[in-house]
Amino acid sequence: MPFPLDLHELGTPVTYTIFVFIGIGFGFMLEQAGFGRSTKLAAQFYFKDFAMFRVMFTAVITAMVLIFGAVGIGILDFRKVFVPGTYLWPVAIGGFILGVGFLIGGLCPGTSIAGAATLKIDAMVFLVGVVLGVFVFGETVPYFIGFWTTSDFGRLTLPEWLGIPTGVIVLFIVVFALLLFWGSEVLEKKLDGADPADAPKARYFGAAAIVLVALVVLLLGDPSTADYWDAVAADEQARLDSREVQIHPGELLGLMNDTFVNLVMLDVRDERDYNQFHLRAARQTDPTLESVEAVSPDLTGLAPRSVIVAMSNDERDATEAWKTLVANNVINTYILEGGINEWLEIFGEDADPKPTDYPDQLAFTFTAALGGRCVASDPHSDDFELIYEPKVVIAGPSAVVGGGCG
Amino acid sequence: MSRRRVAVALGVAALFAATFLGAAVDPSSASMSDDTDGGLVIPPGGGMVPPMHPTFALLNGDAANVLSSGRPVSTLTTCDRCNAACEHQGHGDRLGGSRSLVGCRGGEDLMAIKPVGPSVRKGKAPNPRPFPNPYLVGVGLGVVLFLSVLITGDGLGAPGAVQRIWAWIENLVAPQHVDTNIYLVRYAGGEAQPLNHWIVMLAIGVLIGGFISGLIGRRVYTEIVKGPLISNRTRLLFALLGGSFVGFGARFARGCTSSQGLTGSALLSVGSWVFMMAFFAGALAAAPFFKKLWND
């Protein structure tokens, strides 16, 4: 998946040039829409001019089908796209205040810049007002920062929330928007006497085209973990094969005792083995694809300097889990070399070895299921002299962080 | 420090109180005394209430007024239908509903428009082109948004740039204050460079793009865009007020109509759809109270 581009790699001058050009396109379209004129925008709310509504919703559905079309054919990695976080109540209240201000001022921040570019004095004054509002917010937010950070659902999209495939939602929104457009034309005829027959016929073709693309999005379906793995397999399989990501037990012990690292240990053995013995603070997840997929979202938004280590009895299940995590965009992910069996070989002084019959089986027996309370669950690093080659390199987040108004 | 905070809080409270009081007062009352748009005109026929701004009589080829009411019409109405800001008589006069007879300046050949009041503008009158079809522009805007998401993984927005420019100014004036403010510190705390961010580049682009589009559409000229019933001063006052609401609301909602509204909705963010509904609800709820601002 070549998109979105890695802006860190491109460097600042290129990135900034790209953004200036996107801004030019944005400003051009805003001005073409007539959004530099407050009267035209405000007229929407008196049902005298439906341009604002039509431009906005046409833009939303056009961008939506193109974005999810690109996701569907596998050229855009949606997980790397910045989606504004859902802070339910602050968003609702802020949106309402913004709506009131929009009606009073007749503009919004983007359109006021476009208006100011065409020398509209009211747009310039409006911008000064925006600065004032931003200043007031910055000065007062410490008083309501508790509320402002409340009801945080993080990155939550409608398909995730409703548990419905993206394509269905996309198609529904497109059809809904088209119905609203039709309704606005009926309303316009009723209120202003405008004849819909005057409007260009091409809009029917446009509507048909957008429904068609939405249907394609529906047919393509959401990309699966396998699709994502295929996209990164070339690089990542090489790292697996060269054993760059399998870390020695000694290095894991070092990470466990490193207070500057946020270590997440993911134990993908079944519950029986986990209850017999596991590393202290390790988190158990079944080795199935679904279970590992389910924990992946929790592991993508971790604090900086986080390291994830997957482990099974040997390496087989841990490697599969690692692939799933990497395919799902979890960064700084490693595998415990030799798994729990090798760990016990080194640290498990009181564990009894037993022969194994099949791969990824626990090769030790325990007199009691002590879980994380064994000595070997959290051994003293001073007691062991281990020689290993450190492999962990903590990378920063690769996705774009920030966002529209960030 | 605490006294300072109290002072700021009081100031904010005063601003909001003034706003809500202002909202309760009929906006047109402010415009009565300070009309700056021109002298009074006693229309031919007399006996009518003098209009507040320059007017034209609509005359046909026989120099007879084409309006059945015989009254002159405003020169300052912004046309809702053809989107032009030119001096023309609003469609509000209806003229028996025949839209084709009344146009912008392009309609001069159809009808003699003879000014009966003093003209507002000096020099060449602006002659803007009509705006293209909104659906078409919507598709264009959607493609720009798509390209932004595709290339950069991020959408469109603007108030972030305003925030950053402001944090930069505040940091110049009172760096210690910025460093101790929980919100501002992430923009300009310590060594952080508030202007060194892509969103500022985007805003510069919007300025350039808007200007180019304005040039093509012959819409680059100084003007105070407003409803016909209010004065320039009223319009600018409410622009300032509305702007501050929008600035505050945009930061509160963590996004504006572009970022939460357009971008977030296209990306199917739950919060963005909530934002959209709240935004339209807010504007529709406020609409009846501010009719005078925008209508004739």
XYZ file of C-alpha atoms in Angstrom, chain A residues 4-316:
313
model
C -0.447 7.701 2.320
C 3.096 8.772 1.587
C 5.620 8.690 4.397
C 5.984 12.407 5.022
C 8.883 11.989 7.440
C 10.827 10.322 4.669
C 9.963 13.006 2.116
C 11.354 15.772 4.281
C 9.962 19.113 5.281
C 10.366 21.147 2.050
C 8.562 18.551 -0.070
C 5.865 18.021 2.552
C 5.225 21.721 2.912
C 5.043 22.163 -0.848
C 2.454 19.390 -1.031
C 0.394 21.073 1.661
C 0.570 24.465 -0.034
C -0.758 22.873 -3.233
C -3.535 21.052 -1.392
C -4.368 24.352 0.275
C -4.517 26.060 -3.113
C -6.967 23.445 -4.343
C -9.000 23.775 -1.166
C -9.090 27.572 -1.279
C -9.899 27.559 -4.978
C -12.859 25.254 -4.496
C -14.139 27.182 -1.473
C -14.094 30.410 -3.446
C -15.635 28.779 -6.512
C -18.425 27.521 -4.298
C -19.102 31.096 -3.241
C -18.137 30.298 0.342
C -16.152 33.491 0.606
C -19.488 35.312 0.707
C -21.194 35.237 4.067
C -24.623 36.025 2.610
C -24.511 32.964 0.414
C -23.592 30.671 3.303
C -26.132 32.144 5.697
C -28.867 31.936 3.061
C -28.718 28.154 3.465
C -30.284 28.425 6.884
C -33.173 30.472 5.548
C -33.619 27.945 2.732
C -32.924 30.574 0.100
C -29.761 29.056 -1.284
C -28.896 25.399 -1.062
C -25.358 25.772 -2.397
C -23.659 25.296 0.971
C -25.490 22.088 1.755
C -25.014 20.750 -1.760
C -21.338 21.568 -1.995
C -20.608 20.122 1.455
C -22.459 16.872 1.024
C -21.322 16.355 -2.549
C -17.754 16.830 -1.310
C -18.293 14.410 1.571
C -19.754 11.613 -0.550
C -17.280 12.145 -3.398
C -14.287 12.024 -1.062
C -15.801 9.114 0.860
C -16.321 6.814 -2.127
C -12.892 7.706 -3.519
C -11.140 7.131 -0.166
C -12.824 3.809 0.538
C -12.471 2.804 -3.098
C -8.730 3.383 -2.755
C -8.749 1.415 0.496
C -10.711 -1.379 -1.186
C -8.324 -1.797 -4.114
C -5.432 -1.708 -1.689
C -3.554 1.469 -2.580
C -4.443 3.372 0.591
C -3.755 2.129 4.114
C -6.723 3.469 6.037
C -5.105 2.721 9.396
C -2.462 5.321 8.641
C -5.047 7.974 7.848
C -5.726 10.442 10.628
C -9.357 10.142 11.701
C -10.518 12.845 14.120
C -11.036 11.257 17.517
C -14.534 10.984 18.932
C -14.941 13.061 22.070
C -18.696 12.777 22.075
C -19.915 15.635 24.293
C -17.197 18.186 23.564
C -17.773 17.586 19.853
C -21.527 18.006 20.183
C -21.304 21.193 22.253
C -18.429 22.644 20.254
C -20.301 21.879 17.049
C -23.389 23.655 18.334
C -21.412 26.753 19.388
C -19.724 26.715 16.007
C -23.098 26.493 14.296
C -24.419 29.502 16.195
C -21.251 31.457 15.414
C -21.548 30.437 11.784
C -25.039 31.858 11.575
C -24.016 35.106 13.280
C -20.777 35.552 11.380
C -21.802 33.906 8.131
C -18.484 32.160 7.643
C -16.270 29.434 9.040
C -12.519 29.552 9.471
C -11.633 28.021 6.101
C -14.126 30.069 4.134
C -13.110 33.273 5.894
C -9.551 32.784 4.643
C -10.948 32.319 1.125
C -13.108 35.404 1.642
C -10.177 37.429 2.923
C -8.227 36.384 -0.186
C -10.827 38.156 -2.323
C -10.630 41.274 -0.131
C -13.936 40.826 1.671
C -13.598 43.062 4.718
C -16.168 41.136 6.737
C -14.198 37.922 6.215
C -11.059 39.617 7.528
C -12.895 40.898 10.586
C -14.359 37.436 11.038
C -10.829 35.992 11.059
C -9.877 38.447 13.796
C -12.900 37.119 15.681
C -11.674 33.556 15.198
C -8.327 34.557 16.695
C -10.196 36.094 19.606
C -12.239 32.933 20.142
C -9.138 30.773 19.923
C -7.427 33.033 22.451
C -10.376 32.849 24.820
C -10.429 29.081 24.483
C -6.705 28.767 25.161
C -7.013 30.918 28.267
C -10.128 29.270 29.667
C -9.643 25.613 28.780
C -7.717 24.891 32.018
C -11.009 25.504 33.838
C -12.936 22.857 31.933
C -10.165 20.555 30.733
C -11.901 17.740 32.611
C -15.025 18.082 30.524
C -13.066 18.771 27.362
C -11.348 15.387 27.612
C -14.455 13.501 28.683
C -16.312 10.823 26.682
C -13.221 9.931 24.670
C -13.958 7.059 22.317
C -10.683 7.480 20.471
C -10.585 6.697 16.791
C -14.051 5.357 16.166
C -15.630 5.006 12.748
C -19.254 4.251 11.930
C -18.483 0.735 10.591
C -16.566 -0.099 13.787
C -19.252 1.365 15.999
C -22.192 -0.315 14.277
C -20.366 -3.490 13.316
C -21.536 -3.107 9.725
C -19.185 -3.467 6.733
C -17.796 -0.167 5.443
C -19.300 -0.682 1.994
C -22.829 -0.857 3.381
C -22.384 2.384 5.318
C -20.842 4.113 2.301
C -23.706 3.068 0.049
C -26.275 4.078 2.654
C -24.748 7.557 3.075
C -24.555 8.075 -0.697
C -28.208 7.136 -1.189
C -29.211 9.233 1.814
C -27.322 12.271 0.481
C -28.887 11.875 -2.971
C -32.334 11.771 -1.392
C -31.514 14.937 0.543
C -30.382 16.629 -2.681
C -33.616 15.658 -4.329
C -35.497 16.961 -1.299
C -33.603 20.245 -1.466
C -34.587 20.658 -5.115
C -38.224 20.043 -4.296
C -37.994 22.516 -1.431
C -36.254 25.062 -3.612
C -39.010 24.823 -6.185
C -41.650 25.261 -3.538
C -40.042 28.163 -1.697
C -38.265 30.056 -4.431
C -39.983 28.925 -7.564
C -36.791 27.555 -9.058
C -37.411 24.949 -11.684
C -35.267 21.811 -11.205
C -35.509 21.326 -14.944
C -33.175 24.314 -15.312
C -30.381 22.451 -13.524
C -27.962 20.546 -15.734
C -28.992 17.009 -16.583
C -25.418 15.905 -15.990
C -26.156 15.705 -12.295
C -28.143 12.523 -12.863
C -25.093 10.941 -14.454
C -23.006 12.145 -11.548
C -25.445 10.589 -9.092
C -25.401 7.309 -11.003
C -21.596 7.325 -11.111
C -21.262 7.886 -7.386
C -23.743 5.094 -6.604
C -21.736 2.849 -8.909
C -18.470 3.591 -7.098
C -20.218 2.994 -3.758
C -21.355 -0.399 -5.065
C -17.775 -1.189 -6.060
C -16.645 -0.290 -2.529
C -19.308 -2.647 -1.206
C -18.165 -5.469 -3.490
C -14.487 -5.018 -2.677
C -15.200 -5.352 1.032
C -12.992 -4.392 3.943
C -9.361 -5.443 3.620
C -8.539 -8.463 5.788
C -5.419 -9.110 7.849
C -4.223 -11.349 5.031
C -4.543 -8.452 2.554
C -2.600 -6.194 4.865
C 0.049 -8.852 5.396
C 0.419 -9.300 1.640
C 1.090 -5.598 1.355
C 3.965 -5.687 3.825
C 5.066 -9.318 3.397
C 8.077 -8.550 1.204
C 9.857 -6.511 3.878
C 8.533 -8.170 6.969
C 9.108 -11.787 5.912
C 12.749 -10.845 5.274
C 13.016 -9.507 8.820
C 11.539 -12.730 10.149
C 13.885 -14.873 8.094
C 16.971 -12.929 9.097
C 15.816 -13.252 12.725
C 15.880 -9.506 13.301
C 12.729 -9.610 15.377
C 13.357 -12.663 17.541
C 14.837 -11.321 20.761
C 16.891 -13.317 23.232
C 15.298 -14.007 26.658
C 18.084 -11.962 28.204
C 17.021 -8.922 26.180
C 13.400 -9.394 27.237
C 14.519 -9.557 30.863
C 16.396 -6.318 30.285
C 13.222 -4.721 28.880
C 11.199 -5.981 31.842
C 13.535 -4.113 34.145
C 13.809 -0.996 31.967
C 11.605 1.684 33.481
C 11.922 3.827 30.353
C 10.210 1.237 28.184
C 6.517 0.482 28.185
C 6.656 -3.273 27.702
C 3.603 -5.227 26.593
C 4.039 -8.999 26.704
C 1.466 -10.887 24.691
C 1.258 -14.559 25.659
C -0.524 -16.389 22.851
C -0.639 -19.831 24.479
C -3.891 -21.365 25.635
C -5.162 -20.702 29.123
C -4.005 -24.027 30.524
C -0.355 -23.366 29.761
C -0.751 -19.745 30.825
C -2.083 -20.811 34.203
C 0.770 -23.261 34.654
C 3.396 -20.646 34.060
C 3.693 -17.223 32.483
C 5.895 -14.180 32.684
C 4.807 -11.665 35.254
C 2.491 -9.026 33.737
C 2.151 -10.960 30.488
C -1.260 -10.699 28.866
C -2.921 -13.846 27.582
C -4.620 -14.028 24.205
C -5.670 -17.123 22.314
C -3.449 -17.850 19.317
C -6.366 -17.644 16.869
C -6.381 -14.973 14.182
C -9.569 -13.411 15.544
C -8.229 -13.049 19.075
C -4.987 -11.458 17.957
C -6.864 -9.176 15.564
C -9.078 -8.153 18.465
C -6.175 -6.998 20.623
C -4.379 -5.202 17.776
C -6.289 -1.910 18.071
C -5.253 -1.681 21.740
C -1.634 -1.984 20.715
C -1.558 0.596 17.910
C -2.158 3.657 20.050
C 0.314 2.955 22.835
C 2.509 5.553 24.479
C 5.824 6.384 22.802
C 8.667 3.991 23.694
C 6.383 0.993 23.805
C 7.625 -2.464 22.874
C 5.401 -5.455 22.236
C 6.791 -8.982 22.621
C 4.736 -11.962 21.477
C 5.503 -15.346 22.981
C 4.325 -18.939 22.751
C 5.902 -22.188 23.970
C 8.310 -22.200 21.076
C 8.042 -19.748 18.187
C 5.349 -21.079 15.901
